[in-house]
Short mmCIF file of C-alpha atoms in Angstrom, two decimals:
data_model
loop_
_atom_site.label_atom_id
_atom_site.label_comp_id
_atom_site.label_asym_id
_atom_site.label_seq_id
_atom_site.Cartn_x
_atom_site.Cartn_y
_atom_site.Cartn_z
CA UNK A 1 97.16 27.09 -97.17
CA UNK A 2 96.11 29.80 -99.63
CA UNK A 3 99.37 29.24 -101.49
CA UNK A 4 97.97 25.87 -102.59
CA UNK A 5 95.67 27.84 -104.89
CA UNK A 6 98.72 29.20 -106.68
CA UNK A 7 100.17 25.70 -107.03
CA UNK A 8 96.93 24.33 -108.44
CA UNK A 9 95.75 27.25 -110.60
CA UNK A 10 98.76 29.29 -111.81
CA UNK A 11 96.62 31.22 -114.30
CA UNK A 12 95.11 33.21 -111.44
CA UNK A 13 98.51 33.88 -109.90
CA UNK A 14 100.78 35.26 -112.61
CA UNK A 15 102.54 37.44 -110.02
CA UNK A 16 103.53 34.35 -108.05
CA UNK A 17 104.98 32.31 -110.92
CA UNK A 18 108.61 32.79 -109.71
CA UNK A 19 107.63 31.44 -106.29
CA UNK A 20 105.61 28.60 -107.83
CA UNK A 21 108.52 27.42 -109.97
CA UNK A 22 110.81 27.31 -106.93
CA UNK A 23 108.18 25.55 -104.80
CA UNK A 24 107.50 22.86 -107.40
CA UNK A 25 111.23 22.19 -107.74
CA UNK A 26 111.53 21.77 -103.96
CA UNK A 27 108.57 19.39 -103.46
CA UNK A 28 108.53 15.62 -103.75
CA UNK A 29 105.89 14.34 -106.24
CA UNK A 30 103.99 12.39 -103.55
CA UNK A 31 103.87 15.46 -101.29
CA UNK A 32 102.63 17.62 -104.15
CA UNK A 33 99.83 15.15 -104.95
CA UNK A 34 98.62 15.12 -101.34
CA UNK A 35 98.90 18.90 -101.01
CA UNK A 36 96.79 19.49 -104.11
CA UNK A 37 94.19 17.00 -102.87
CA UNK A 38 93.48 19.39 -100.00
CA UNK A 39 91.93 21.89 -102.47
CA UNK A 40 88.33 21.26 -103.51
CA UNK A 41 86.98 21.75 -107.03
CA UNK A 42 85.45 25.04 -105.86
CA UNK A 43 88.89 26.01 -104.40
CA UNK A 44 87.59 25.35 -100.89
CA UNK A 45 90.11 24.41 -98.17
CA UNK A 46 89.53 22.30 -95.04
CA UNK A 47 88.68 24.81 -92.34
CA UNK A 48 90.62 23.02 -89.58
CA UNK A 49 93.84 23.63 -91.55
CA UNK A 50 93.40 27.42 -91.35
CA UNK A 51 93.17 28.18 -87.60
CA UNK A 52 92.49 31.85 -86.89
CA UNK A 53 95.46 33.52 -85.19
CA UNK A 54 94.90 34.07 -81.46
CA UNK A 55 97.88 36.46 -81.28
CA UNK A 56 99.69 38.79 -83.67
CA UNK A 57 101.77 36.75 -86.15
CA UNK A 58 101.89 33.42 -84.26
CA UNK A 59 104.85 31.19 -85.22
CA UNK A 60 104.04 28.37 -87.65
CA UNK A 61 105.01 25.68 -85.11
CA UNK A 62 102.31 27.00 -82.78
CA UNK A 63 99.65 26.68 -85.45
CA UNK A 64 100.85 23.24 -86.52
CA UNK A 65 100.45 22.11 -82.90
CA UNK A 66 96.94 23.54 -82.84
CA UNK A 67 96.03 21.59 -85.98
CA UNK A 68 97.35 18.36 -84.43
CA UNK A 69 94.78 18.74 -81.64
CA UNK A 70 91.81 18.85 -84.04
CA UNK A 71 89.13 16.27 -83.09
CA UNK A 72 88.90 13.41 -85.65
CA UNK A 73 85.20 14.02 -86.37
CA UNK A 74 85.98 17.67 -87.27
CA UNK A 75 88.78 16.59 -89.59
CA UNK A 76 86.46 14.18 -91.37
CA UNK A 77 83.65 16.75 -91.61
CA UNK A 78 85.84 19.53 -93.03
CA UNK A 79 87.52 17.31 -95.62
CA UNK A 80 84.15 15.99 -96.79
CA UNK A 81 82.75 19.55 -97.00
CA UNK A 82 85.78 20.70 -99.01
CA UNK A 83 85.10 18.16 -101.75
CA UNK A 84 81.28 18.11 -101.59
CA UNK A 85 79.31 17.09 -103.54
CA UNK A 86 82.06 14.94 -105.06
CA UNK A 87 84.14 12.20 -103.44
CA UNK A 88 87.23 12.76 -101.33
CA UNK A 89 90.37 11.86 -103.36
CA UNK A 90 91.76 8.43 -102.50
CA UNK A 91 95.18 9.83 -101.54
CA UNK A 92 93.50 12.11 -99.00
CA UNK A 93 91.22 9.38 -97.62
CA UNK A 94 94.32 7.30 -96.86
CA UNK A 95 96.07 10.13 -94.95
CA UNK A 96 95.85 10.57 -91.18
CA UNK A 97 95.82 13.90 -89.38
CA UNK A 98 99.44 13.29 -88.37
CA UNK A 99 100.31 12.68 -92.04
CA UNK A 100 98.74 16.00 -93.02
CA UNK A 101 100.50 18.04 -90.35
CA UNK A 102 103.85 16.41 -91.17
CA UNK A 103 103.18 17.23 -94.83
CA UNK A 104 102.45 20.88 -94.06
CA UNK A 105 105.60 21.15 -91.97
CA UNK A 106 107.68 19.79 -94.86
CA UNK A 107 105.91 22.15 -97.23
CA UNK A 108 106.60 25.10 -94.96
CA UNK A 109 110.31 24.24 -94.77
CA UNK A 110 110.69 23.58 -98.51
CA UNK A 111 108.58 26.32 -100.06
CA UNK A 112 107.74 29.02 -97.51
CA UNK A 113 110.26 29.44 -94.68
CA UNK A 114 113.04 31.05 -96.71
CA UNK A 115 110.78 33.70 -98.28
CA UNK A 116 108.55 34.21 -95.23
CA UNK A 117 110.46 37.30 -93.97
CA UNK A 118 109.80 39.03 -97.32
CA UNK A 119 106.15 38.01 -97.26
CA UNK A 120 105.73 39.17 -93.68
CA UNK A 121 107.17 42.60 -94.44
CA UNK A 122 104.62 43.06 -97.23
CA UNK A 123 101.78 42.13 -94.87
CA UNK A 124 103.10 44.31 -92.05
CA UNK A 125 103.41 47.25 -94.46
CA UNK A 126 99.78 46.64 -95.46
CA UNK A 127 98.76 46.63 -91.78
CA UNK A 128 100.51 49.97 -91.25
CA UNK A 129 98.76 51.42 -94.28
CA UNK A 130 95.32 50.19 -93.11
CA UNK A 131 95.89 51.63 -89.64
CA UNK A 132 96.67 55.01 -91.18
CA UNK A 133 93.56 54.83 -93.38
CA UNK A 134 91.41 54.04 -90.36
CA UNK A 135 92.97 56.82 -88.28
CA UNK A 136 92.53 59.48 -90.96
CA UNK A 137 89.22 58.50 -92.57
CA UNK A 138 87.46 55.94 -90.39
CA UNK A 139 85.85 52.77 -91.73
CA UNK A 140 84.90 54.43 -95.03
CA UNK A 141 88.55 55.10 -95.95
CA UNK A 142 89.78 51.83 -94.42
CA UNK A 143 87.65 49.74 -96.77
CA UNK A 144 87.71 52.09 -99.78
CA UNK A 145 90.55 50.29 -101.57
CA UNK A 146 90.71 47.00 -99.69
CA UNK A 147 89.24 45.00 -102.60
CA UNK A 148 86.85 45.73 -105.51
CA UNK A 149 84.32 43.26 -104.05
CA UNK A 150 84.23 45.07 -100.69
CA UNK A 151 82.17 48.18 -99.92
CA UNK A 152 81.20 50.04 -96.76
CA UNK A 153 77.90 51.90 -96.38
CA UNK A 154 75.43 52.63 -93.57
CA UNK A 155 77.54 50.82 -90.98
CA UNK A 156 77.64 47.56 -92.94
CA UNK A 157 80.49 45.91 -94.81
CA UNK A 158 79.29 44.19 -97.98
CA UNK A 159 81.22 41.55 -99.91
CA UNK A 160 79.99 40.83 -103.43
CA UNK A 161 80.48 37.83 -105.72
CA UNK A 162 80.34 35.24 -102.94
CA UNK A 163 78.61 31.86 -102.98
CA UNK A 164 75.36 32.24 -101.02
CA UNK A 165 74.15 35.13 -98.86
CA UNK A 166 74.40 35.48 -95.10
CA UNK A 167 74.97 38.10 -92.42
CA UNK A 168 77.52 38.18 -89.61
CA UNK A 169 77.15 40.69 -86.78
CA UNK A 170 80.45 42.27 -85.70
CA UNK A 171 78.88 44.62 -83.13
CA UNK A 172 80.80 44.35 -79.87
CA UNK A 173 83.24 41.81 -81.29
CA UNK A 174 85.43 43.87 -83.62
CA UNK A 175 86.61 42.77 -87.05
CA UNK A 176 89.95 41.01 -87.46
CA UNK A 177 91.69 41.95 -90.73
CA UNK A 178 94.03 39.29 -92.18
CA UNK A 179 96.21 40.52 -95.07
CA UNK A 180 97.23 37.60 -97.27
CA UNK A 181 99.93 37.05 -99.87
CA UNK A 182 97.97 34.41 -101.78
CA UNK A 183 94.31 35.37 -101.38
CA UNK A 184 92.92 36.39 -104.78
CA UNK A 185 89.74 37.96 -103.39
CA UNK A 186 88.23 39.05 -100.08
CA UNK A 187 87.42 36.01 -97.91
CA UNK A 188 84.77 36.59 -95.21
CA UNK A 189 83.93 34.48 -92.14
CA UNK A 190 81.77 31.50 -92.96
CA UNK A 191 80.12 31.20 -89.56
CA UNK A 192 78.44 33.59 -87.15
CA UNK A 193 79.74 31.46 -84.25
CA UNK A 194 83.34 32.70 -84.55
CA UNK A 195 84.92 36.10 -84.13
CA UNK A 196 84.32 38.14 -87.31
CA UNK A 197 87.34 38.25 -89.61
CA UNK A 198 88.17 39.23 -93.17
CA UNK A 199 91.11 37.98 -95.25
CA UNK A 200 92.12 39.96 -98.34
CA UNK A 201 95.05 40.39 -100.78
CA UNK A 202 97.77 42.54 -99.24
CA UNK A 203 99.11 45.63 -100.99
CA UNK A 204 102.53 45.39 -102.62
CA UNK A 205 102.33 41.77 -103.80
CA UNK A 206 103.45 42.79 -107.30
CA UNK A 207 106.86 43.78 -105.92
CA UNK A 208 107.38 40.66 -103.81
CA UNK A 209 109.36 38.53 -106.27
CA UNK A 210 111.27 41.30 -108.01
CA UNK A 211 114.97 40.57 -108.24
CA UNK A 212 117.31 42.72 -106.21
CA UNK A 213 118.24 45.82 -108.16
CA UNK A 214 121.85 45.60 -109.40
CA UNK A 215 124.39 48.24 -108.37
CA UNK A 216 123.73 51.65 -109.89
CA UNK A 217 125.88 53.80 -112.17
CA UNK A 218 129.27 55.01 -111.04
CA UNK A 219 128.08 58.59 -110.78
CA UNK A 220 125.73 57.87 -107.87
CA UNK A 221 128.28 55.67 -106.13
CA UNK A 222 130.79 58.49 -106.39
CA UNK A 223 128.27 60.92 -104.94
CA UNK A 224 127.11 59.00 -101.85
CA UNK A 225 129.64 56.15 -101.73
CA UNK A 226 129.14 52.53 -102.87
CA UNK A 227 127.57 51.21 -99.61
CA UNK A 228 124.95 53.97 -99.46
CA UNK A 229 124.28 53.67 -103.19
CA UNK A 230 123.54 49.95 -102.78
CA UNK A 231 121.24 50.72 -99.85
CA UNK A 232 119.31 53.30 -101.86
CA UNK A 233 118.81 50.83 -104.68
CA UNK A 234 117.44 48.20 -102.28
CA UNK A 235 115.11 50.66 -100.56
CA UNK A 236 112.58 50.79 -103.38
CA UNK A 237 110.56 48.70 -100.89
CA UNK A 238 110.23 49.16 -97.14
CA UNK A 239 112.80 46.98 -95.34
CA UNK A 240 114.17 46.65 -91.80
CA UNK A 241 117.86 46.91 -90.93
CA UNK A 242 118.32 43.16 -90.45
CA UNK A 243 116.95 42.34 -93.91
CA UNK A 244 119.15 44.98 -95.54
CA UNK A 245 122.15 43.54 -93.71
CA UNK A 246 121.27 40.03 -94.88
CA UNK A 247 120.98 41.09 -98.52
CA UNK A 248 124.23 43.06 -98.43
CA UNK A 249 126.03 40.42 -96.31
CA UNK A 250 127.22 42.95 -93.74
CA UNK A 251 126.45 43.53 -90.07
CA UNK A 252 123.27 45.36 -88.99
CA UNK A 253 125.39 47.96 -87.18
CA UNK A 254 127.19 48.83 -90.42
CA UNK A 255 123.84 49.25 -92.18
CA UNK A 256 122.52 51.41 -89.32
CA UNK A 257 125.40 53.86 -89.68
CA UNK A 258 124.67 54.42 -93.35
CA UNK A 259 120.91 54.61 -92.75
CA UNK A 260 121.37 57.37 -90.18
CA UNK A 261 123.23 59.47 -92.76
CA UNK A 262 120.74 58.72 -95.54
CA UNK A 263 117.81 59.54 -93.27
CA UNK A 264 119.45 62.72 -92.04
CA UNK A 265 119.98 63.86 -95.63
CA UNK A 266 116.34 63.19 -96.53
CA UNK A 267 117.11 60.36 -98.97
CA UNK A 268 115.22 57.71 -96.96
CA UNK A 269 112.20 57.74 -94.68
CA UNK A 270 111.49 55.48 -91.73
CA UNK A 271 108.44 54.27 -89.83
CA UNK A 272 108.07 51.97 -86.84
CA UNK A 273 105.94 48.89 -87.48
CA UNK A 274 105.66 46.74 -84.35
CA UNK A 275 109.16 45.54 -83.47
CA UNK A 276 110.63 46.72 -86.77
CA UNK A 277 111.73 50.10 -88.07
CA UNK A 278 111.10 50.02 -91.81
CA UNK A 279 113.21 52.18 -94.13
CA UNK A 280 112.26 53.23 -97.63
CA UNK A 281 113.62 55.55 -100.24
CA UNK A 282 112.08 59.03 -100.07
CA UNK A 283 110.84 61.04 -103.04
CA UNK A 284 114.20 62.83 -103.02
CA UNK A 285 115.97 59.45 -103.07
CA UNK A 286 113.77 58.32 -105.96
CA UNK A 287 114.75 61.41 -107.97
CA UNK A 288 118.42 60.72 -107.28
CA UNK A 289 118.06 57.15 -108.54
CA UNK A 290 116.08 58.21 -111.59
CA UNK A 291 118.60 60.90 -112.44
CA UNK A 292 121.52 58.47 -112.19
CA UNK A 293 119.83 56.11 -114.68
CA UNK A 294 119.75 58.70 -117.44
#
């Protein structure tokens, strides 16, 4: 849903222009009109279309099903609130809940599904980084670089530059952190009745749409061999074995053999993140790449 902001207001999302161009080319004009009608003039979104995840990384189909079960009076209330104090666009007034969910499923398939693995890796890398910050420096370090509008002091998390002022108590409930690819600022909970949560822009978004690095100079290929040289060039970002295999169009087992050698030689590092083991070029690997470019 936050990606609709990038479709509607590209000036705020220069980093996502490559994705936006591809998404616009994949969408039917009628679908695009209805999608953009879901965004209010204040960039508000209907709350029922952004269900909070009950589990870690729930599949989209599960959340679409949850949206389909939204009571009609809640749908009407949230759409009206999104466009208040103005009128609801005619194209949105004419749409049923089933129309909206079908629309979002088409949008997911056309504009999001193919690049979702890349997006998810960025968010999972952010989660790993935040966990390390919390483990080494507590809440102070966790929130120190989360977003310029966010600050932590005296046991309270403050979010500046928001519309209105209110307090939400997280004592005894925890705080759910939701890294986002398309959020442009920290987004706090809007109600004290729900579990406290905080959405924020994930780290590493600037690298998300970078083209795959072309094969390096012959000297590096001669040193480590062409397959390992291609792997090192790809590992400027943290990636799992299956994604590396997909990009190189080889089997995961073939990639694993080369990764074991590269890791053993200190050219790549690895870290477990949930079900994935993420590999990334080490400082030594970076120096090798930089040296081969000269």
